[in-house]
XYZ file of C-alpha atoms in Angstrom:
755
model
C 58.935 119.848 87.076
C 57.258 119.120 83.770
C 57.936 115.951 81.825
C 57.104 116.664 78.201
C 55.943 113.943 75.840
C 56.452 113.457 72.114
C 55.029 111.166 69.426
C 56.807 110.687 66.134
C 55.646 108.662 63.114
C 54.820 108.883 59.407
C 51.497 110.720 59.056
C 49.713 113.435 57.074
C 48.369 115.536 59.919
C 51.294 116.123 62.187
C 52.663 119.279 63.712
C 55.042 119.968 60.840
C 52.253 120.131 58.239
C 53.817 117.633 55.871
C 52.993 114.164 54.691
C 55.577 111.726 56.080
C 57.716 111.291 59.189
C 57.134 114.115 61.633
C 56.240 114.930 65.211
C 52.621 113.922 65.362
C 51.920 115.116 68.912
C 53.789 117.068 71.565
C 53.413 118.562 75.033
C 53.273 122.314 74.798
C 56.483 124.064 75.764
C 58.759 121.113 75.036
C 62.347 122.355 74.576
C 63.392 122.048 70.959
C 66.911 120.598 71.657
C 65.323 117.692 73.525
C 62.727 117.269 70.781
C 65.466 117.049 68.165
C 67.469 114.633 70.334
C 64.475 112.338 70.812
C 63.570 112.366 67.102
C 67.146 111.617 66.075
C 67.862 108.793 68.503
C 64.466 107.060 68.282
C 64.711 106.375 64.536
C 63.974 102.756 63.639
C 65.067 100.549 60.766
C 64.348 96.851 60.406
C 67.428 94.633 60.359
C 68.286 92.240 57.503
C 66.965 89.239 59.413
C 63.485 90.779 59.515
C 63.379 92.412 56.093
C 61.248 89.618 54.671
C 59.307 88.868 57.857
C 55.502 88.503 57.863
C 54.136 91.882 58.954
C 50.798 90.442 59.951
C 52.204 89.992 63.467
C 54.172 93.099 64.335
C 54.993 91.751 67.832
C 57.806 89.711 66.254
C 59.700 92.927 65.545
C 61.995 94.092 68.363
C 61.171 97.172 70.382
C 63.779 99.903 70.437
C 63.713 101.239 73.984
C 66.355 103.846 74.636
C 67.796 106.500 76.882
C 70.105 109.330 75.863
C 71.609 112.169 77.894
C 72.576 115.729 77.115
C 73.905 117.512 80.163
C 71.383 117.143 82.979
C 68.587 116.557 80.491
C 67.666 113.304 78.833
C 65.226 111.634 76.503
C 63.581 108.287 77.160
C 61.872 106.646 74.200
C 60.150 103.531 73.005
C 59.925 102.862 69.275
C 57.786 100.136 67.725
C 57.645 99.028 64.125
C 54.157 99.615 62.653
C 54.533 98.265 59.117
C 52.865 100.349 56.384
C 52.047 104.059 56.779
C 49.028 105.942 55.524
C 50.316 105.657 51.936
C 50.808 101.887 52.192
C 54.579 102.217 52.239
C 56.313 99.814 54.667
C 58.978 100.865 57.133
C 56.858 103.054 59.345
C 57.389 103.170 63.081
C 55.873 104.900 66.066
C 58.122 106.545 68.675
C 56.934 107.726 72.070
C 59.464 109.848 73.991
C 59.649 111.428 77.424
C 61.697 114.617 77.630
C 63.376 115.032 81.016
C 64.683 118.478 81.900
C 66.470 117.178 85.010
C 66.785 113.459 84.518
C 68.116 112.578 87.964
C 65.421 114.330 89.948
C 62.535 113.516 87.586
C 63.355 109.828 87.513
C 63.447 109.709 91.335
C 64.526 106.282 92.460
C 63.809 104.795 89.043
C 66.615 103.947 86.665
C 65.979 104.600 82.957
C 66.081 100.882 82.177
C 63.250 100.329 84.676
C 60.906 102.057 82.216
C 61.108 99.054 79.894
C 57.518 97.881 79.315
C 56.235 100.680 81.555
C 52.461 101.365 81.292
C 53.480 104.925 80.410
C 54.283 103.936 76.818
C 51.767 104.007 73.985
C 52.281 102.793 70.427
C 49.280 104.252 68.620
C 48.354 107.834 67.841
C 45.787 109.539 70.032
C 43.398 112.064 68.588
C 44.897 115.514 68.168
C 48.416 116.886 68.318
C 48.540 118.032 71.937
C 49.943 115.750 74.639
C 49.655 116.334 78.357
C 52.720 116.413 80.564
C 53.559 113.018 82.078
C 52.879 112.575 85.769
C 54.506 109.774 87.678
C 56.784 107.354 85.871
C 55.741 103.855 86.922
C 58.431 101.274 86.136
C 57.767 98.165 84.118
C 57.569 94.724 85.719
C 60.407 92.949 83.920
C 63.693 94.500 85.118
C 63.442 94.319 88.889
C 66.506 92.998 90.815
C 64.879 89.580 91.417
C 64.180 89.276 87.669
C 67.761 90.241 86.867
C 69.159 87.747 89.345
C 67.022 84.957 87.944
C 68.112 85.898 84.439
C 71.809 85.857 85.407
C 71.507 82.495 87.150
C 71.495 80.668 83.821
C 74.840 79.094 82.787
C 77.565 81.349 81.338
C 75.664 84.573 82.000
C 77.937 85.581 84.876
C 80.822 85.481 82.407
C 78.815 87.563 79.922
C 77.999 90.092 82.621
C 81.686 90.470 83.526
C 82.599 90.995 79.871
C 79.849 93.580 79.384
C 80.655 95.542 82.557
C 84.378 95.484 81.721
C 83.757 96.915 78.246
C 81.516 99.715 79.539
C 83.854 100.474 82.438
C 86.816 100.882 80.094
C 84.831 103.274 77.879
C 83.733 105.305 80.913
C 87.303 105.511 82.205
C 88.772 106.364 78.813
C 86.053 108.896 77.979
C 85.730 107.668 74.392
C 84.327 104.789 72.382
C 81.062 102.874 72.351
C 79.928 99.343 73.162
C 77.820 97.058 70.976
C 76.007 94.125 72.606
C 74.958 91.220 70.415
C 71.767 89.733 71.896
C 69.067 87.350 70.645
C 66.067 89.680 71.187
C 64.885 92.914 72.730
C 63.679 91.387 76.010
C 67.082 89.777 76.622
C 68.695 93.105 75.718
C 66.611 94.871 78.364
C 67.615 92.372 81.043
C 71.311 92.623 80.140
C 71.048 96.427 80.233
C 69.217 96.274 83.564
C 72.010 94.111 85.005
C 74.581 96.525 83.571
C 73.019 99.734 84.889
C 72.321 98.244 88.320
C 75.954 97.117 88.583
C 77.126 100.735 88.817
C 76.395 103.330 91.497
C 73.337 105.334 90.460
C 75.199 108.477 89.307
C 77.273 106.367 86.906
C 74.292 104.223 85.914
C 72.383 107.374 84.922
C 75.264 108.286 82.650
C 74.983 105.098 80.575
C 72.902 105.809 77.465
C 71.500 102.796 75.629
C 69.048 101.347 73.150
C 67.606 97.821 73.215
C 67.619 97.420 69.434
C 69.212 99.028 66.396
C 70.080 97.716 62.962
C 72.714 100.444 62.591
C 74.877 100.340 65.750
C 77.500 102.558 64.138
C 74.912 105.349 63.839
C 73.293 104.938 67.249
C 74.089 107.953 69.377
C 74.276 106.018 72.640
C 76.999 104.484 74.767
C 75.593 100.929 74.625
C 73.604 99.766 71.627
C 72.058 96.315 71.387
C 71.656 94.494 68.136
C 70.846 91.005 66.889
C 73.190 88.452 65.271
C 71.824 89.169 61.749
C 73.044 92.779 61.826
C 76.357 93.734 60.281
C 78.684 94.934 63.050
C 80.823 98.069 62.730
C 84.077 97.373 60.928
C 85.737 100.644 61.813
C 85.540 103.252 64.550
C 86.079 103.020 68.295
C 83.654 100.170 69.077
C 83.879 97.299 71.509
C 81.675 94.372 70.555
C 80.485 92.023 73.312
C 78.760 88.981 71.885
C 76.318 87.785 74.538
C 75.007 85.025 72.311
C 78.374 83.273 72.154
C 80.516 82.609 75.253
C 84.140 83.611 75.674
C 86.086 86.769 76.300
C 88.683 88.665 74.350
C 90.030 90.726 77.241
C 90.772 90.083 80.889
C 87.767 91.294 82.891
C 88.257 94.230 85.217
C 88.400 93.711 88.953
C 85.167 95.653 89.363
C 83.365 93.549 86.731
C 84.430 90.297 88.370
C 83.282 91.645 91.712
C 79.836 92.582 90.416
C 79.373 89.262 88.626
C 80.150 87.449 91.860
C 77.842 89.687 93.917
C 74.886 89.127 91.586
C 75.249 85.426 92.282
C 75.327 86.121 96.023
C 72.515 88.648 95.972
C 74.754 91.384 97.352
C 74.952 93.967 94.542
C 72.534 96.527 95.955
C 74.188 96.417 99.375
C 77.642 96.729 97.834
C 76.975 99.815 95.725
C 74.695 101.618 98.192
C 77.539 103.426 100.041
C 78.882 104.757 96.749
C 75.463 106.109 95.728
C 75.557 108.508 98.689
C 79.064 109.669 97.943
C 79.632 113.390 97.276
C 81.255 114.110 94.913
C 80.138 110.945 93.124
C 82.489 108.055 92.480
C 84.334 108.570 89.212
C 84.769 105.783 86.639
C 88.489 105.763 87.392
C 87.747 104.892 91.024
C 85.744 101.748 90.249
C 88.742 99.410 90.537
C 89.569 101.016 93.875
C 85.995 100.647 95.019
C 86.078 96.999 93.942
C 88.881 96.376 96.428
C 86.856 98.096 99.119
C 83.833 95.930 98.292
C 86.022 92.839 98.324
C 87.256 93.673 101.803
C 83.796 94.335 103.197
C 82.230 91.307 101.465
C 85.310 89.057 101.932
C 85.383 87.989 98.275
C 88.274 85.986 96.834
C 88.540 88.407 93.898
C 90.236 90.808 96.309
C 93.207 88.457 96.497
C 96.398 89.554 94.795
C 95.646 93.256 95.276
C 98.682 95.463 94.546
C 99.703 97.592 97.483
C 99.004 100.933 95.790
C 95.497 99.831 94.838
C 94.928 98.631 98.389
C 96.158 101.991 99.677
C 93.773 103.783 97.323
C 90.906 101.666 98.664
C 91.841 102.457 102.272
C 92.163 106.147 101.379
C 88.706 106.084 99.786
C 87.261 104.499 102.914
C 89.058 106.784 105.376
C 88.849 110.114 103.553
C 85.554 109.924 101.672
C 83.550 106.992 103.004
C 84.182 106.772 106.758
C 82.469 103.818 108.369
C 82.540 101.721 105.202
C 85.273 99.460 106.548
C 83.910 97.448 109.445
C 86.037 95.403 111.834
C 85.926 92.492 109.391
C 86.804 94.777 106.474
C 89.843 96.185 108.259
C 90.989 92.662 109.121
C 90.651 91.777 105.450
C 92.867 94.750 104.596
C 95.437 93.397 107.053
C 95.260 89.944 105.452
C 95.723 91.365 101.943
C 98.636 93.499 103.071
C 100.404 90.549 104.678
C 99.633 88.329 101.683
C 101.329 90.917 99.478
C 104.514 90.812 101.543
C 103.785 93.641 103.967
C 103.803 97.419 103.575
C 106.365 99.106 101.334
C 104.902 102.627 101.063
C 105.232 103.195 104.793
C 104.696 106.962 104.730
C 101.313 106.655 103.045
C 100.272 103.846 105.388
C 101.309 106.044 108.294
C 99.119 108.913 107.055
C 96.066 106.721 106.449
C 96.310 104.700 109.648
C 96.855 107.842 111.701
C 93.803 109.451 110.071
C 91.695 106.318 110.603
C 92.596 106.129 114.288
C 91.881 109.826 114.838
C 88.436 109.311 113.294
C 87.742 106.322 115.524
C 88.074 103.702 112.814
C 88.233 100.099 114.060
C 91.765 99.504 112.803
C 92.672 96.013 114.041
C 95.813 95.246 115.991
C 97.031 92.842 113.304
C 97.120 95.673 110.744
C 98.671 98.098 113.203
C 101.164 95.401 114.141
C 102.089 94.691 110.526
C 102.729 98.395 109.966
C 104.351 98.781 113.394
C 106.935 96.097 112.672
C 107.638 97.377 109.174
C 108.096 100.884 110.559
C 110.429 99.560 113.256
C 112.544 97.866 110.602
C 112.719 100.974 108.405
C 115.996 102.956 108.400
C 114.147 106.224 109.065
C 112.071 106.991 112.145
C 108.400 106.798 111.190
C 105.127 107.442 112.990
C 104.242 104.655 115.398
C 100.729 104.221 116.752
C 100.222 104.409 120.492
C 99.076 100.926 121.442
C 97.642 99.831 124.733
C 98.727 96.623 126.455
C 96.009 94.525 124.828
C 96.925 95.819 121.356
C 100.612 95.248 122.003
C 99.828 91.702 123.068
C 97.931 91.167 119.841
C 100.744 92.731 117.800
C 103.220 90.447 119.507
C 101.065 87.357 118.979
C 100.057 88.068 115.382
C 103.080 89.908 114.039
C 106.204 89.489 116.179
C 105.839 85.748 116.725
C 105.410 85.015 112.995
C 108.484 87.187 112.330
C 110.465 84.917 114.632
C 110.153 82.146 112.057
C 111.342 84.338 109.175
C 115.111 84.185 108.496
C 114.859 87.606 106.857
C 113.470 89.335 109.956
C 116.688 89.572 111.997
C 116.965 93.364 111.860
C 113.305 93.718 112.772
C 113.667 91.471 115.814
C 116.668 93.472 116.963
C 114.541 96.620 116.815
C 111.754 94.896 118.751
C 114.265 94.143 121.482
C 114.951 97.893 121.776
C 111.343 98.733 122.770
C 110.601 97.740 126.362
C 106.807 97.638 126.031
C 106.844 95.515 122.876
C 109.595 93.371 124.361
C 107.430 92.627 127.389
C 104.413 91.941 125.168
C 106.484 89.494 123.119
C 107.448 87.555 126.239
C 103.804 87.520 127.319
C 102.764 86.216 123.908
C 105.353 83.450 124.097
C 104.304 82.523 127.618
C 100.677 82.404 126.545
C 101.507 80.187 123.577
C 103.649 77.878 125.683
C 101.012 77.523 128.358
C 100.061 74.637 126.102
C 103.006 72.210 126.483
C 102.329 70.821 123.009
C 103.467 74.132 121.516
C 107.084 73.458 122.495
C 107.622 71.304 119.414
C 106.164 73.575 116.691
C 107.793 76.664 118.182
C 111.132 74.983 118.823
C 111.114 73.676 115.254
C 110.205 76.937 113.551
C 112.086 79.603 115.538
C 115.172 80.923 113.799
C 118.421 80.822 115.808
C 118.534 84.631 115.728
C 115.010 84.839 117.148
C 116.038 82.407 119.881
C 119.017 84.599 120.751
C 116.728 87.644 120.944
C 114.387 85.755 123.303
C 117.278 84.923 125.595
C 118.545 88.495 125.364
C 115.229 90.070 126.372
C 114.939 87.859 129.422
C 112.949 84.790 128.441
C 112.691 82.290 131.276
C 110.957 79.006 132.044
C 109.398 77.416 129.006
C 110.176 80.497 126.929
C 113.845 79.927 127.653
C 113.415 76.225 126.909
C 111.966 76.832 123.457
C 114.736 79.312 122.669
C 117.361 76.825 123.820
C 115.800 74.126 121.637
C 116.069 76.371 118.580
C 119.669 77.240 119.451
C 120.543 73.577 120.026
C 118.983 72.596 116.708
C 121.108 75.276 115.083
C 124.264 73.942 116.719
C 124.630 76.884 119.130
C 123.822 75.064 122.376
C 124.585 71.647 123.787
C 121.625 69.408 123.058
C 122.138 67.079 126.002
C 122.260 69.954 128.490
C 119.150 71.522 126.944
C 117.288 68.221 127.228
C 118.338 67.789 130.848
C 116.892 71.213 131.723
C 113.635 70.724 129.824
C 112.759 67.378 131.376
C 112.600 69.089 134.741
C 109.297 70.531 133.477
C 107.066 67.582 134.279
C 104.263 68.653 131.897
C 106.341 68.337 128.744
C 105.723 65.216 126.671
C 109.150 63.592 126.718
C 108.399 61.501 123.643
C 108.624 64.594 121.468
C 111.922 65.854 122.837
C 114.219 63.288 121.236
C 113.084 63.947 117.636
C 112.874 67.669 118.414
C 116.478 68.038 119.551
C 117.915 65.339 117.288
C 115.871 65.374 114.077
C 118.725 63.529 112.339
C 121.129 60.865 113.628
C 122.509 61.267 117.147
C 126.247 61.948 116.976
C 128.608 59.613 118.825
C 129.703 62.340 121.236
C 126.085 63.385 121.969
C 125.115 59.743 122.400
C 127.930 59.073 124.873
C 127.158 62.152 126.962
C 123.410 61.458 126.888
C 123.903 57.873 128.095
C 126.270 58.935 130.860
C 124.477 62.133 131.952
C 120.753 61.433 131.614
C 118.598 59.122 133.742
C 117.506 55.871 132.177
C 113.834 56.842 132.176
C 114.599 60.034 130.270
C 116.615 58.119 127.688
C 113.808 55.601 127.307
C 110.906 58.096 127.264
C 112.546 60.376 124.697
C 113.368 57.426 122.442
C 117.055 58.328 122.575
C 118.185 55.015 124.033
C 116.459 53.055 121.309
C 117.881 55.326 118.591
C 121.409 55.227 120.041
C 121.384 51.450 120.346
C 119.890 51.050 116.891
C 122.395 53.447 115.310
C 125.348 51.780 117.033
C 124.153 48.340 115.934
C 123.748 49.568 112.369
C 127.294 50.916 112.403
C 128.492 47.647 113.844
C 126.641 45.791 111.104
C 128.510 47.877 108.548
C 131.715 47.239 110.481
C 132.127 50.987 111.044
C 132.713 51.084 114.800
C 136.003 52.724 115.585
C 137.897 53.603 118.761
C 135.676 56.651 119.313
C 132.732 54.319 119.885
C 134.382 52.384 122.710
C 133.316 54.785 125.456
C 129.757 54.878 124.087
C 129.470 51.086 124.071
C 130.976 50.893 127.532
C 128.407 53.419 128.767
C 125.568 51.454 127.201
C 126.803 48.278 128.841
C 127.380 49.842 132.244
C 125.569 48.256 135.214
C 121.954 49.333 135.253
C 121.928 50.653 131.695
C 122.414 47.242 130.081
C 119.371 45.993 131.991
C 117.035 48.071 129.816
C 118.613 46.940 126.537
C 117.373 43.696 124.906
C 119.773 40.801 125.617
C 120.652 40.131 121.989
C 121.267 43.856 121.372
C 123.453 44.033 124.456
C 125.392 40.964 123.296
C 125.935 42.553 119.868
C 127.100 45.800 121.453
C 129.494 43.928 123.743
C 130.764 41.922 120.798
C 131.278 45.147 118.848
C 133.362 46.563 121.677
C 135.399 43.357 121.807
C 135.888 43.426 118.057
C 137.317 46.910 118.340
C 139.585 45.780 121.170
C 140.787 42.629 119.369
C 141.571 44.600 116.226
C 143.646 47.224 117.986
C 145.153 45.587 121.073
C 148.239 43.376 121.388
C 147.687 40.239 123.514
C 149.325 40.314 126.957
C 151.100 37.490 128.716
C 148.442 37.300 131.399
C 145.069 35.656 130.627
C 142.684 37.942 128.752
C 139.155 37.981 130.194
C 137.889 39.636 126.999
C 138.580 36.434 125.058
C 136.393 34.522 127.462
C 133.656 37.161 127.112
C 133.868 36.997 123.352
C 133.641 33.222 123.223
C 130.713 33.265 125.643
C 128.808 35.846 123.555
C 128.954 33.848 120.325
C 125.792 31.929 121.116
C 123.751 35.177 121.340
C 124.997 36.763 118.117
C 123.699 36.701 114.592
C 125.845 34.877 112.053
C 127.342 38.094 110.582
C 128.234 39.294 114.096
C 129.742 35.906 114.928
C 131.901 36.044 111.829
C 133.154 39.558 112.625
C 133.991 38.606 116.197
C 135.807 35.391 115.185
C 137.693 37.267 112.498
C 138.871 39.885 115.017
C 139.773 37.182 117.542
C 141.798 35.312 114.912
C 143.782 38.442 114.114
C 144.270 39.052 117.811
C 145.705 35.549 118.293
C 147.999 35.811 115.280
C 149.563 38.992 116.725
C 150.438 37.252 120.019
C 153.778 35.644 120.893
C 154.032 31.906 120.389
C 152.976 30.837 123.864
C 150.022 33.207 124.056
C 149.116 32.485 120.457
C 149.057 28.762 121.240
C 146.831 29.284 124.283
C 144.344 31.442 122.371
C 144.255 29.059 119.445
C 143.687 25.978 121.581
C 140.989 27.657 123.657
C 139.150 29.175 120.714
C 139.166 25.922 118.760
C 137.996 23.967 121.773
C 135.185 26.310 122.902
C 133.733 26.935 119.439
C 133.718 23.294 118.319
C 136.033 24.194 115.491
C 133.892 27.187 114.371
C 136.910 29.409 114.961
C 138.989 27.484 112.417
C 137.499 29.123 109.302
C 138.247 32.682 110.433
C 141.674 31.668 111.731
C 142.545 29.821 108.525
C 141.719 32.850 106.360
C 143.639 35.256 108.589
C 146.675 32.928 108.821
C 146.937 32.467 105.066
C 146.868 36.218 104.494
C 149.331 37.064 107.293
C 151.882 34.311 106.662
C 151.942 35.078 102.956
C 153.765 38.325 103.816
C 155.437 37.430 107.130
C 159.223 37.116 107.463
C 160.711 33.586 107.584
C 161.272 33.729 111.352
C 157.566 34.480 112.039
C 156.469 31.736 109.659
C 158.791 29.279 111.399
C 157.357 30.250 114.814
C 153.813 29.600 113.621
C 154.840 26.229 112.133
C 156.275 25.212 115.502
C 153.122 26.408 117.241
C 150.839 24.512 114.836
C 152.899 21.371 115.347
C 151.870 21.463 118.997
C 148.075 21.748 118.407
C 146.414 18.990 120.394
C 143.637 18.256 117.881
C 145.318 16.018 115.309
C 142.792 16.725 112.571
C 143.131 20.499 112.997
C 146.914 20.167 113.230
C 147.062 18.291 109.943
C 144.812 20.858 108.228
C 146.949 23.720 109.443
C 150.216 22.136 108.297
C 148.986 20.557 105.085
C 146.399 23.055 103.878
C 146.754 26.426 105.554
C 150.559 26.433 105.431
C 150.623 25.260 101.811
C 148.333 28.126 100.782
C 150.250 30.637 102.916
C 153.652 29.962 101.317
C 152.230 29.262 97.875
C 153.941 32.237 96.276
C 157.204 32.048 98.233
C 160.426 31.610 96.309
C 162.681 28.639 96.973
C 165.222 30.715 98.885
C 162.459 31.960 101.202
C 161.392 28.404 101.876
C 164.999 27.542 102.672
C 165.138 30.423 105.142
C 161.967 29.211 106.859
C 163.502 25.789 107.302
C 166.666 27.286 108.744
C 164.625 29.166 111.416
C 162.540 26.230 112.632
C 164.963 24.916 115.269
C 165.597 28.291 116.883
C 161.889 29.123 116.715
C 161.098 25.942 118.639
C 163.576 26.900 121.347
C 162.162 30.438 121.667
C 158.506 29.436 121.607
C 158.368 28.271 125.225
C 156.004 25.585 124.020
C 156.770 21.958 124.756
C 156.882 20.697 121.200
C 159.260 17.958 120.026
C 160.774 18.073 116.569
C 158.761 15.834 114.218
C 160.645 12.808 112.901
C 163.582 13.645 115.155
C 164.725 16.839 113.416
C 163.027 20.026 112.201
C 165.262 20.225 109.129
C 164.437 16.650 108.090
C 160.699 17.290 108.660
C 160.831 20.423 106.545
C 162.603 18.624 103.715
C 160.020 15.835 103.790
C 157.168 18.399 103.971
C 158.468 20.257 100.940
C 159.124 17.088 99.022
C 155.666 15.718 99.773
C 153.819 18.797 98.765
C 155.933 19.493 95.737
C 155.480 15.899 94.507
C 151.793 16.179 95.295
C 151.635 19.176 92.980
C 151.520 21.272 96.038
C 154.163 23.894 95.720
C 154.943 23.224 92.087
C 151.362 23.442 90.937
C 150.546 26.331 93.222
C 153.738 28.309 92.782
C 154.902 27.336 89.326
C 158.304 26.179 90.682
C 160.479 23.990 88.478
C 162.140 20.855 89.782
C 165.829 21.131 90.479
C 165.724 24.877 90.902
């Protein structure tokens, strides 16, 4: 292989025999097409920002270092501004070019950009017009990977790199257009170009033509031309401008560009692209996004997140069909994670083909990926390929795929299909048993299992703790009796009972469940699970809201049964007992025989809160007022006596309300009864305050009727009460007269005298 050299400048003794720009020296035998290409692309013109610059220091002028391809051949050149030519005219430059017949082989391991500042380049004319062929091509010192990484470590340069790679990638994929990079100087341009070319696999990097400086980017015959901010940018044509002086981006970066920018920061670019550099045929530009996914899986980069299924399939196909061994165990697991994160496989036939091929080639396809596909294939209407899994793989599939499906309400059909496969069914039970070997797993599993999954577990033969967790899920869904489930679970001594109450009854305990729990479960179970405390608390809260009805009677009785009441605080037990008595007093009719409940109620008053006392006294007052005269009298006397008159307020309110609507005969009976109250002060209050208020809205004829019934009421009362003032009729007349004259009835009722 012969690498020809060329010098081009303005002179009077060049090879073309003219005075002016011409080839001044050349290696013999140089192919003319490459000579013409080098001359054309190495032309140099000073930009507007340097037009008036001091030419005494030519190092201030940027170097145009470039690379251009034509087929397998290429030209590498370095052009420097030299100021005035032999005539004294400014604008001269000196170009040194290397003509490569087979660029890939002649460059060896060197990339074109590595020749920046190479010792190969000269910028002055040697004597004569003959140049020797170039030998080795030593790279320059400035564009090594460590230098690039240090350059990119400065703020905002990762973003610039992603923008630059994205622009070039889109041109390579589209097959048309050019990219213009705005940079501050030629050295920065070289480092950006080095980062760009090293971010692609070598075959693609060799296809990127470039120049580090041009003042006419629209005329530069390269893919990527660098220019400075003073240069006028192209206003028409298919150009993409990437301003690397200013930050920001006009387009969303490609997946591949983001991946490379991240890998430069991690120092992993060379490792990432190495597999693609050995690929035959080479990776095409259109496969870069696919390869980015593959890199993301092997490097576990977050930029692989959100990968569409078809792109993920393309990446797996690339790894399986063209790059076997690229996906390691960790890479395959990452594929599984991305597939699950995307909602699982949809293109099942293509997954079947790729997974089958990977397994036949010995690829380390993980059980979680096989399981994800396996379950999706099971749930598909058509019969698809299923991998042959050994027991260990089935166990992993069950643990990492079937168990999560048991918490998904949309997986019912899938679970039914699982139940049809004996080997997977057995693996599922093993996975559940393994999980539940830790007793603490009963709560999270029992909480998250769907009722359908629980039914499947019971159907496929779950027993022991597996059956318990299924029963918990069914009970929580209202499909099993909670109390019975609890009774069976507590037989397992290793289960933490404290968790079972909230697990089975996450909300309030129903009255029926509470009654059966209190009657069917041992006291220690009720206490340890917290159920007893919750039941007592809930019942007391209902009692406080006066919401206890007849359906609560059996529950309260069970709570107050011998033995059970011993574990309830005394005041709580008293309130519960009072609540039961309140319900009884409100519904029952007093009997002729003595009522022990009245005695219990009066005894409990001292242990009750004021609101509970008031409710109990109110119910007791109503109970007394519903009794016949004799029983009524007994209850009234006893209640007044044993409560030190505390009963009077509740009784007074109840009596006023009841007698206001009672028939005259009932009112007369109560008047007779009140006349026999032993406590004179209470008797006077009943007759002169309570009675006045009770009949306040009665018409005169109703009052007459009450008076007419007094004598017979006294006879029927079976109470030894003598008629006041000798006659009930005379007493009634005096009572009416006194209260009417005292503005009693008249003021209260609006009655007119003489009516």
